Structures are given as structure tokens and as C-alpha cells.
């Protein structure tokens, strides 16, 4: 008999015929008192069938049946609309949040379109160039002066995330060591690959990682919006963003060329997140030495933010959600506990280092580097300090995260 947890051997769920009473599989029949529909417990979802969702599935599937050109039109048009609404409401990183929200809604409603891998890598390379262009020699010097603090804060975050993942595992919320890998505060792609090599369910690890990204981005945007609105004096006007400024075409072309070349090398060398990290390092070196003037107009960055938002949102597919639905509440609880822990560390930075609260919060926010960088770039904060803290955490997750996850997994009972 196939165990309920082994979903890989089960047939795909069949579209319910809403005009007929479904036949029970395990002999248990339940009636939804709200809708009056009869539903049954099935092995496909461990008896957790949500009866209220049955009538909606036929409508949901229609989105995936639309031609891809129509799906792209819906994605782009809806993203522009939601992005404009959020931007006019002065929500930070509106051009990341809007497309990400639309992507989640379409992905969970069976949309079949996906951002091509080359498009996502290109967006990462542009973001890496933006981050590298924000670095200066003074920032590097500051990091060297404060490196014990930076390393210490990052290590505390890693310990906290590993502990939360271990709790998820020993409480049997998730199978095996999934909770440990999925709780890592950053380097999502690398964690998914490492987890699969270690025998964990890569789908659940990816689900946890991207739920964390969505939660962190949402909370960080809300905090940034509250802080910016609260810090403005009465009657003060919010600065108007110029989307199509005059720019140097030569510097723009050279910046894009360097970013593309560096991203290609990073991918070919199989560097984890090489499309983001290698352009960031190369552009930083060239910029600090005065060999490259980074030129990235706002409209171009907006397209980059949208591409990243779509890539994150469209990963939330019905199959992934069904696979992890029973664990979602506890996963969310662990994520918000980690966010709260990092917020507590930011209080330490405010009181003992004199860092302004919003800068401290974004600097200690548990990933991802690209999303937090976008939010920070759209607010009045100490962007270099945030990038130093986030970059240090990113590299430490890559270096220490996998060995730490393996060490914790050894003390975790396997399901």
C-alpha cells in the first residue's frame, strides 16, 4: 500500500465533475455545510481536501488553458496596473512587489508561462551591477573596521535559522531535513541544489525559501513605507521619481556589457548565484578604481525589478502548494519568528552603533540580497551599509550554511 506521504507514486488529481457526487476513496464521505457539496478524503492529499476549493478548480484551470500570448499580456498588463497603484501609494519597491504579487496569483492559478532562465540571469546581472556601483572604497574600509560585528550578527542569524529549521524537523512538520535547508536565510538556489544532493525534497526546500523571500519583502516594504511616511514632516512632499531621465548612452552600454560578460563567466564557472555575485564584484572593482561609471536609468532598473518579481511569483504553482499546504502555517510562523529575531538585532545596531532604525532593519533582514537591495535603493537609507551587511550574510550562508545544515541534520530523526 502506498503511504499517504509518498505523493510521487500517486495519479494526478482529476478535474472533479461538479454535477456528480464524488465517490469516496477511503470510504469517508464529508459534506461541506457551507456549500452543500459532498467531498471525500483522498490519498492524494492525506484527507485534507478543501471542499470549498472544489467548485473553483474548473475556473482556476482556465487560466492555464489560455494561449501563452494571452497569459503574457495578462501578466504584463496586471503588473503595470498593480505597480502603478503601489507606486502612487508610495510603497517602496513597488515595481518588485507588483509583478511578484501578480506572478503569485497567476502561478497559483495554473498559469503555464515562466520567465526564461536567461531573462532571470540577465536581471540578476543588472542588479549585481547596481549593487557594485553603489560600493565605494570608504565602504570597504568601514567593513574592515567593523568586520567582527558584521560576522557576529550574520552568524547569530544563521544559528537562529538553523535552530528554527531543526524544530520544524523534530516536530515532523516537514519530512527529513527539509526544514533545516529551507530555513537558511539566503542563497535560495544554492540551498535547493545542496538539499537535493543531501537527499531532501527539493520542491519543499524551494517552497520554503521563496515563501521566506515573499514574507521578508512584504514586511520590509511595509516597514519602509511606515518609516518613510512617519519620518516626513507635515506638509512635506514626497520626492518625484524621474523614470526617463537623460543618461549617457555610452556609459549605459558599457555597464550592460560588463554586467553581461561577468554574469556569463560567473555562470560558466558554476559559481553559486554567479549571475548576481560576479557582476557585483567586477563592477565594484572597476567603479572603485574609476574605470567604469555605472549608468542604469530608472526605467531599465524597473524592468529588472519586474523580471525578478515575476521569477519569484511564478514559482508558486498549484502542485507545490498542494504538496506543502499542511505545513504552511508552521512554516510561516518560523519565518516570522526569524524576521522578529533579526529585528531584535537591528535594535542593537540602533542603540550601540547609532545606525538609523530603517537602515538597521534592512541590513539585518534575512534575505534575499537582491530583494532587500531593491527596497533599500527606493528609500532614503544608508545603502552601502545595508549592502555590506547583506553581502556578508550572503557569502556566509554559501560558506557556512551547507556544512551547518548537514551538521544539524545529523542530529535530526529522519521520517
mmCIF file with all atom_site columns, N, CA, C and O in Angstrom, residues 347-378:
data_model
loop_
_atom_site.group_PDB
_atom_site.id
_atom_site.type_symbol
_atom_site.label_atom_id
_atom_site.label_alt_id
_atom_site.label_comp_id
_atom_site.label_asym_id
_atom_site.label_entity_id
_atom_site.label_seq_id
_atom_site.pdbx_PDB_ins_code
_atom_site.Cartn_x
_atom_site.Cartn_y
_atom_site.Cartn_z
_atom_site.occupancy
_atom_site.B_iso_or_equiv
_atom_site.pdbx_formal_charge
_atom_site.auth_seq_id
_atom_site.auth_comp_id
_atom_site.auth_asym_id
_atom_site.auth_atom_id
_atom_site.pdbx_PDB_model_num
ATOM 1   N N  . UNK A 1 347 ? 17.743 46.434 16.615 1.00 0.00 ? 347 UNK A N  1
ATOM 2   C CA . UNK A 1 347 ? 17.651 47.334 17.770 1.00 0.00 ? 347 UNK A CA 1
ATOM 3   C C  . UNK A 1 347 ? 19.030 47.516 18.396 1.00 0.00 ? 347 UNK A C  1
ATOM 4   O O  . UNK A 1 347 ? 19.405 48.620 18.834 1.00 0.00 ? 347 UNK A O  1
ATOM 5   N N  . UNK A 1 348 ? 19.801 46.439 18.432 1.00 0.00 ? 348 UNK A N  1
ATOM 6   C CA . UNK A 1 348 ? 21.169 46.514 18.948 1.00 0.00 ? 348 UNK A CA 1
ATOM 7   C C  . UNK A 1 348 ? 22.004 47.498 18.124 1.00 0.00 ? 348 UNK A C  1
ATOM 8   O O  . UNK A 1 348 ? 22.761 48.311 18.681 1.00 0.00 ? 348 UNK A O  1
ATOM 9   N N  . UNK A 1 349 ? 21.881 47.439 16.796 1.00 0.00 ? 349 UNK A N  1
ATOM 10  C CA . UNK A 1 349 ? 22.634 48.355 15.938 1.00 0.00 ? 349 UNK A CA 1
ATOM 11  C C  . UNK A 1 349 ? 22.228 49.807 16.172 1.00 0.00 ? 349 UNK A C  1
ATOM 12  O O  . UNK A 1 349 ? 23.066 50.710 16.165 1.00 0.00 ? 349 UNK A O  1
ATOM 13  N N  . UNK A 1 350 ? 20.934 50.026 16.399 1.00 0.00 ? 350 UNK A N  1
ATOM 14  C CA . UNK A 1 350 ? 20.449 51.394 16.628 1.00 0.00 ? 350 UNK A CA 1
ATOM 15  C C  . UNK A 1 350 ? 21.013 51.964 17.918 1.00 0.00 ? 350 UNK A C  1
ATOM 16  O O  . UNK A 1 350 ? 21.502 53.101 17.961 1.00 0.00 ? 350 UNK A O  1
ATOM 17  N N  . UNK A 1 351 ? 20.994 51.176 18.969 1.00 0.00 ? 351 UNK A N  1
ATOM 18  C CA . UNK A 1 351 ? 21.378 51.689 20.290 1.00 0.00 ? 351 UNK A CA 1
ATOM 19  C C  . UNK A 1 351 ? 22.885 51.780 20.484 1.00 0.00 ? 351 UNK A C  1
ATOM 20  O O  . UNK A 1 351 ? 23.369 52.684 21.156 1.00 0.00 ? 351 UNK A O  1
ATOM 21  N N  . UNK A 1 352 ? 23.639 50.832 19.912 1.00 0.00 ? 352 UNK A N  1
ATOM 22  C CA . UNK A 1 352 ? 25.071 50.783 20.202 1.00 0.00 ? 352 UNK A CA 1
ATOM 23  C C  . UNK A 1 352 ? 25.947 51.294 19.066 1.00 0.00 ? 352 UNK A C  1
ATOM 24  O O  . UNK A 1 352 ? 27.137 51.545 19.268 1.00 0.00 ? 352 UNK A O  1
ATOM 25  N N  . UNK A 1 353 ? 25.384 51.458 17.863 1.00 0.00 ? 353 UNK A N  1
ATOM 26  C CA . UNK A 1 353 ? 26.184 51.958 16.756 1.00 0.00 ? 353 UNK A CA 1
ATOM 27  C C  . UNK A 1 353 ? 25.631 53.239 16.153 1.00 0.00 ? 353 UNK A C  1
ATOM 28  O O  . UNK A 1 353 ? 26.238 53.812 15.253 1.00 0.00 ? 353 UNK A O  1
ATOM 29  N N  . UNK A 1 354 ? 24.467 53.667 16.607 1.00 0.00 ? 354 UNK A N  1
ATOM 30  C CA . UNK A 1 354 ? 23.891 54.911 16.109 1.00 0.00 ? 354 UNK A CA 1
ATOM 31  C C  . UNK A 1 354 ? 23.358 54.818 14.695 1.00 0.00 ? 354 UNK A C  1
ATOM 32  O O  . UNK A 1 354 ? 23.189 55.845 14.025 1.00 0.00 ? 354 UNK A O  1
ATOM 33  N N  . UNK A 1 355 ? 23.064 53.593 14.222 1.00 0.00 ? 355 UNK A N  1
ATOM 34  C CA . UNK A 1 355 ? 22.507 53.414 12.880 1.00 0.00 ? 355 UNK A CA 1
ATOM 35  C C  . UNK A 1 355 ? 21.027 53.769 12.922 1.00 0.00 ? 355 UNK A C  1
ATOM 36  O O  . UNK A 1 355 ? 20.327 53.454 13.888 1.00 0.00 ? 355 UNK A O  1
ATOM 37  N N  . UNK A 1 356 ? 20.529 54.440 11.882 1.00 0.00 ? 356 UNK A N  1
ATOM 38  C CA . UNK A 1 356 ? 19.107 54.785 11.888 1.00 0.00 ? 356 UNK A CA 1
ATOM 39  C C  . UNK A 1 356 ? 18.273 53.516 11.791 1.00 0.00 ? 356 UNK A C  1
ATOM 40  O O  . UNK A 1 356 ? 18.705 52.514 11.204 1.00 0.00 ? 356 UNK A O  1
ATOM 41  N N  . UNK A 1 357 ? 17.061 53.498 12.393 1.00 0.00 ? 357 UNK A N  1
ATOM 42  C CA . UNK A 1 357 ? 16.274 52.264 12.509 1.00 0.00 ? 357 UNK A CA 1
ATOM 43  C C  . UNK A 1 357 ? 15.980 51.566 11.195 1.00 0.00 ? 357 UNK A C  1
ATOM 44  O O  . UNK A 1 357 ? 16.073 50.328 11.112 1.00 0.00 ? 357 UNK A O  1
ATOM 45  N N  . UNK A 1 358 ? 15.601 52.300 10.155 1.00 0.00 ? 358 UNK A N  1
ATOM 46  C CA . UNK A 1 358 ? 15.253 51.648 8.893  1.00 0.00 ? 358 UNK A CA 1
ATOM 47  C C  . UNK A 1 358 ? 16.478 51.000 8.252  1.00 0.00 ? 358 UNK A C  1
ATOM 48  O O  . UNK A 1 358 ? 16.405 49.876 7.740  1.00 0.00 ? 358 UNK A O  1
ATOM 49  N N  . UNK A 1 359 ? 17.615 51.695 8.301  1.00 0.00 ? 359 UNK A N  1
ATOM 50  C CA . UNK A 1 359 ? 18.853 51.115 7.778  1.00 0.00 ? 359 UNK A CA 1
ATOM 51  C C  . UNK A 1 359 ? 19.216 49.847 8.537  1.00 0.00 ? 359 UNK A C  1
ATOM 52  O O  . UNK A 1 359 ? 19.578 48.825 7.942  1.00 0.00 ? 359 UNK A O  1
ATOM 53  N N  . UNK A 1 360 ? 19.088 49.896 9.865  1.00 0.00 ? 360 UNK A N  1
ATOM 54  C CA . UNK A 1 360 ? 19.421 48.734 10.691 1.00 0.00 ? 360 UNK A CA 1
ATOM 55  C C  . UNK A 1 360 ? 18.500 47.561 10.380 1.00 0.00 ? 360 UNK A C  1
ATOM 56  O O  . UNK A 1 360 ? 18.939 46.403 10.283 1.00 0.00 ? 360 UNK A O  1
ATOM 57  N N  . UNK A 1 361 ? 17.207 47.845 10.203 1.00 0.00 ? 361 UNK A N  1
ATOM 58  C CA . UNK A 1 361 ? 16.256 46.767 9.932  1.00 0.00 ? 361 UNK A CA 1
ATOM 59  C C  . UNK A 1 361 ? 16.538 46.107 8.588  1.00 0.00 ? 361 UNK A C  1
ATOM 60  O O  . UNK A 1 361 ? 16.584 44.874 8.484  1.00 0.00 ? 361 UNK A O  1
ATOM 61  N N  . UNK A 1 362 ? 16.741 46.917 7.545  1.00 0.00 ? 362 UNK A N  1
ATOM 62  C CA . UNK A 1 362 ? 17.005 46.349 6.225  1.00 0.00 ? 362 UNK A CA 1
ATOM 63  C C  . UNK A 1 362 ? 18.351 45.631 6.186  1.00 0.00 ? 362 UNK A C  1
ATOM 64  O O  . UNK A 1 362 ? 18.513 44.635 5.482  1.00 0.00 ? 362 UNK A O  1
ATOM 65  N N  . UNK A 1 363 ? 19.324 46.125 6.951  1.00 0.00 ? 363 UNK A N  1
ATOM 66  C CA . UNK A 1 363 ? 20.649 45.494 6.960  1.00 0.00 ? 363 UNK A CA 1
ATOM 67  C C  . UNK A 1 363 ? 20.605 44.108 7.585  1.00 0.00 ? 363 UNK A C  1
ATOM 68  O O  . UNK A 1 363 ? 21.352 43.208 7.180  1.00 0.00 ? 363 UNK A O  1
ATOM 69  N N  . UNK A 1 364 ? 19.733 43.904 8.576  1.00 0.00 ? 364 UNK A N  1
ATOM 70  C CA . UNK A 1 364 ? 19.663 42.610 9.264  1.00 0.00 ? 364 UNK A CA 1
ATOM 71  C C  . UNK A 1 364 ? 18.521 41.736 8.761  1.00 0.00 ? 364 UNK A C  1
ATOM 72  O O  . UNK A 1 364 ? 18.374 40.604 9.211  1.00 0.00 ? 364 UNK A O  1
ATOM 73  N N  . UNK A 1 365 ? 17.712 42.238 7.830  1.00 0.00 ? 365 UNK A N  1
ATOM 74  C CA . UNK A 1 365 ? 16.590 41.457 7.299  1.00 0.00 ? 365 UNK A CA 1
ATOM 75  C C  . UNK A 1 365 ? 17.104 40.170 6.650  1.00 0.00 ? 365 UNK A C  1
ATOM 76  O O  . UNK A 1 365 ? 18.087 40.195 5.911  1.00 0.00 ? 365 UNK A O  1
ATOM 77  N N  . UNK A 1 366 ? 16.465 39.021 6.924  1.00 0.00 ? 366 UNK A N  1
ATOM 78  C CA . UNK A 1 366 ? 17.009 37.719 6.489  1.00 0.00 ? 366 UNK A CA 1
ATOM 79  C C  . UNK A 1 366 ? 16.789 37.392 5.012  1.00 0.00 ? 366 UNK A C  1
ATOM 80  O O  . UNK A 1 366 ? 16.119 36.428 4.651  1.00 0.00 ? 366 UNK A O  1
ATOM 81  N N  . UNK A 1 367 ? 17.338 38.206 4.129  1.00 0.00 ? 367 UNK A N  1
ATOM 82  C CA . UNK A 1 367 ? 17.346 37.908 2.702  1.00 0.00 ? 367 UNK A CA 1
ATOM 83  C C  . UNK A 1 367 ? 16.043 38.208 2.004  1.00 0.00 ? 367 UNK A C  1
ATOM 84  O O  . UNK A 1 367 ? 15.067 38.548 2.638  1.00 0.00 ? 367 UNK A O  1
ATOM 85  N N  . UNK A 1 368 ? 16.130 38.117 0.648  1.00 0.00 ? 368 UNK A N  1
ATOM 86  C CA . UNK A 1 368 ? 17.343 37.914 -0.111 1.00 0.00 ? 368 UNK A CA 1
ATOM 87  C C  . UNK A 1 368 ? 18.049 39.225 -0.451 1.00 0.00 ? 368 UNK A C  1
ATOM 88  O O  . UNK A 1 368 ? 17.458 40.308 -0.398 1.00 0.00 ? 368 UNK A O  1
ATOM 89  N N  . UNK A 1 369 ? 19.285 39.089 -0.824 1.00 0.00 ? 369 UNK A N  1
ATOM 90  C CA . UNK A 1 369 ? 20.131 40.231 -1.137 1.00 0.00 ? 369 UNK A CA 1
ATOM 91  C C  . UNK A 1 369 ? 19.540 41.086 -2.243 1.00 0.00 ? 369 UNK A C  1
ATOM 92  O O  . UNK A 1 369 ? 19.503 42.319 -2.144 1.00 0.00 ? 369 UNK A O  1
ATOM 93  N N  . UNK A 1 370 ? 19.056 40.446 -3.313 1.00 0.00 ? 370 UNK A N  1
ATOM 94  C CA . UNK A 1 370 ? 18.523 41.220 -4.434 1.00 0.00 ? 370 UNK A CA 1
ATOM 95  C C  . UNK A 1 370 ? 17.272 41.995 -4.048 1.00 0.00 ? 370 UNK A C  1
ATOM 96  O O  . UNK A 1 370 ? 17.133 43.188 -4.355 1.00 0.00 ? 370 UNK A O  1
ATOM 97  N N  . UNK A 1 371 ? 16.344 41.337 -3.335 1.00 0.00 ? 371 UNK A N  1
ATOM 98  C CA . UNK A 1 371 ? 15.088 41.993 -2.967 1.00 0.00 ? 371 UNK A CA 1
ATOM 99  C C  . UNK A 1 371 ? 15.309 43.137 -1.986 1.00 0.00 ? 371 UNK A C  1
ATOM 100 O O  . UNK A 1 371 ? 14.734 44.226 -2.127 1.00 0.00 ? 371 UNK A O  1
ATOM 101 N N  . UNK A 1 372 ? 16.143 42.902 -0.971 1.00 0.00 ? 372 UNK A N  1
ATOM 102 C CA . UNK A 1 372 ? 16.414 43.947 0.014  1.00 0.00 ? 372 UNK A CA 1
ATOM 103 C C  . UNK A 1 372 ? 17.152 45.114 -0.632 1.00 0.00 ? 372 UNK A C  1
ATOM 104 O O  . UNK A 1 372 ? 16.903 46.286 -0.306 1.00 0.00 ? 372 UNK A O  1
ATOM 105 N N  . UNK A 1 373 ? 18.043 44.821 -1.576 1.00 0.00 ? 373 UNK A N  1
ATOM 106 C CA . UNK A 1 373 ? 18.754 45.889 -2.280 1.00 0.00 ? 373 UNK A CA 1
ATOM 107 C C  . UNK A 1 373 ? 17.784 46.767 -3.064 1.00 0.00 ? 373 UNK A C  1
ATOM 108 O O  . UNK A 1 373 ? 17.924 48.000 -3.104 1.00 0.00 ? 373 UNK A O  1
ATOM 109 N N  . UNK A 1 374 ? 16.767 46.156 -3.668 1.00 0.00 ? 374 UNK A N  1
ATOM 110 C CA . UNK A 1 374 ? 15.772 46.928 -4.424 1.00 0.00 ? 374 UNK A CA 1
ATOM 111 C C  . UNK A 1 374 ? 14.986 47.832 -3.486 1.00 0.00 ? 374 UNK A C  1
ATOM 112 O O  . UNK A 1 374 ? 14.753 49.009 -3.781 1.00 0.00 ? 374 UNK A O  1
ATOM 113 N N  . UNK A 1 375 ? 14.566 47.295 -2.336 1.00 0.00 ? 375 UNK A N  1
ATOM 114 C CA . UNK A 1 375 ? 13.812 48.098 -1.369 1.00 0.00 ? 375 UNK A CA 1
ATOM 115 C C  . UNK A 1 375 ? 14.679 49.236 -0.833 1.00 0.00 ? 375 UNK A C  1
ATOM 116 O O  . UNK A 1 375 ? 14.233 50.384 -0.731 1.00 0.00 ? 375 UNK A O  1
ATOM 117 N N  . UNK A 1 376 ? 15.928 48.921 -0.503 1.00 0.00 ? 376 UNK A N  1
ATOM 118 C CA . UNK A 1 376 ? 16.824 49.942 0.042  1.00 0.00 ? 376 UNK A CA 1
ATOM 119 C C  . UNK A 1 376 ? 17.097 51.044 -0.968 1.00 0.00 ? 376 UNK A C  1
ATOM 120 O O  . UNK A 1 376 ? 17.187 52.225 -0.611 1.00 0.00 ? 376 UNK A O  1
ATOM 121 N N  . UNK A 1 377 ? 17.214 50.670 -2.248 1.00 0.00 ? 377 UNK A N  1
ATOM 122 C CA . UNK A 1 377 ? 17.506 51.661 -3.284 1.00 0.00 ? 377 UNK A CA 1
ATOM 123 C C  . UNK A 1 377 ? 16.352 52.625 -3.500 1.00 0.00 ? 377 UNK A C  1
ATOM 124 O O  . UNK A 1 377 ? 16.545 53.723 -4.033 1.00 0.00 ? 377 UNK A O  1
ATOM 125 N N  . UNK A 1 378 ? 15.139 52.238 -3.068 1.00 0.00 ? 378 UNK A N  1
ATOM 126 C CA . UNK A 1 378 ? 13.978 53.095 -3.277 1.00 0.00 ? 378 UNK A CA 1
ATOM 127 C C  . UNK A 1 378 ? 13.616 53.915 -2.038 1.00 0.00 ? 378 UNK A C  1
ATOM 128 O O  . UNK A 1 378 ? 12.575 54.566 -2.018 1.00 0.00 ? 378 UNK A O  1
#
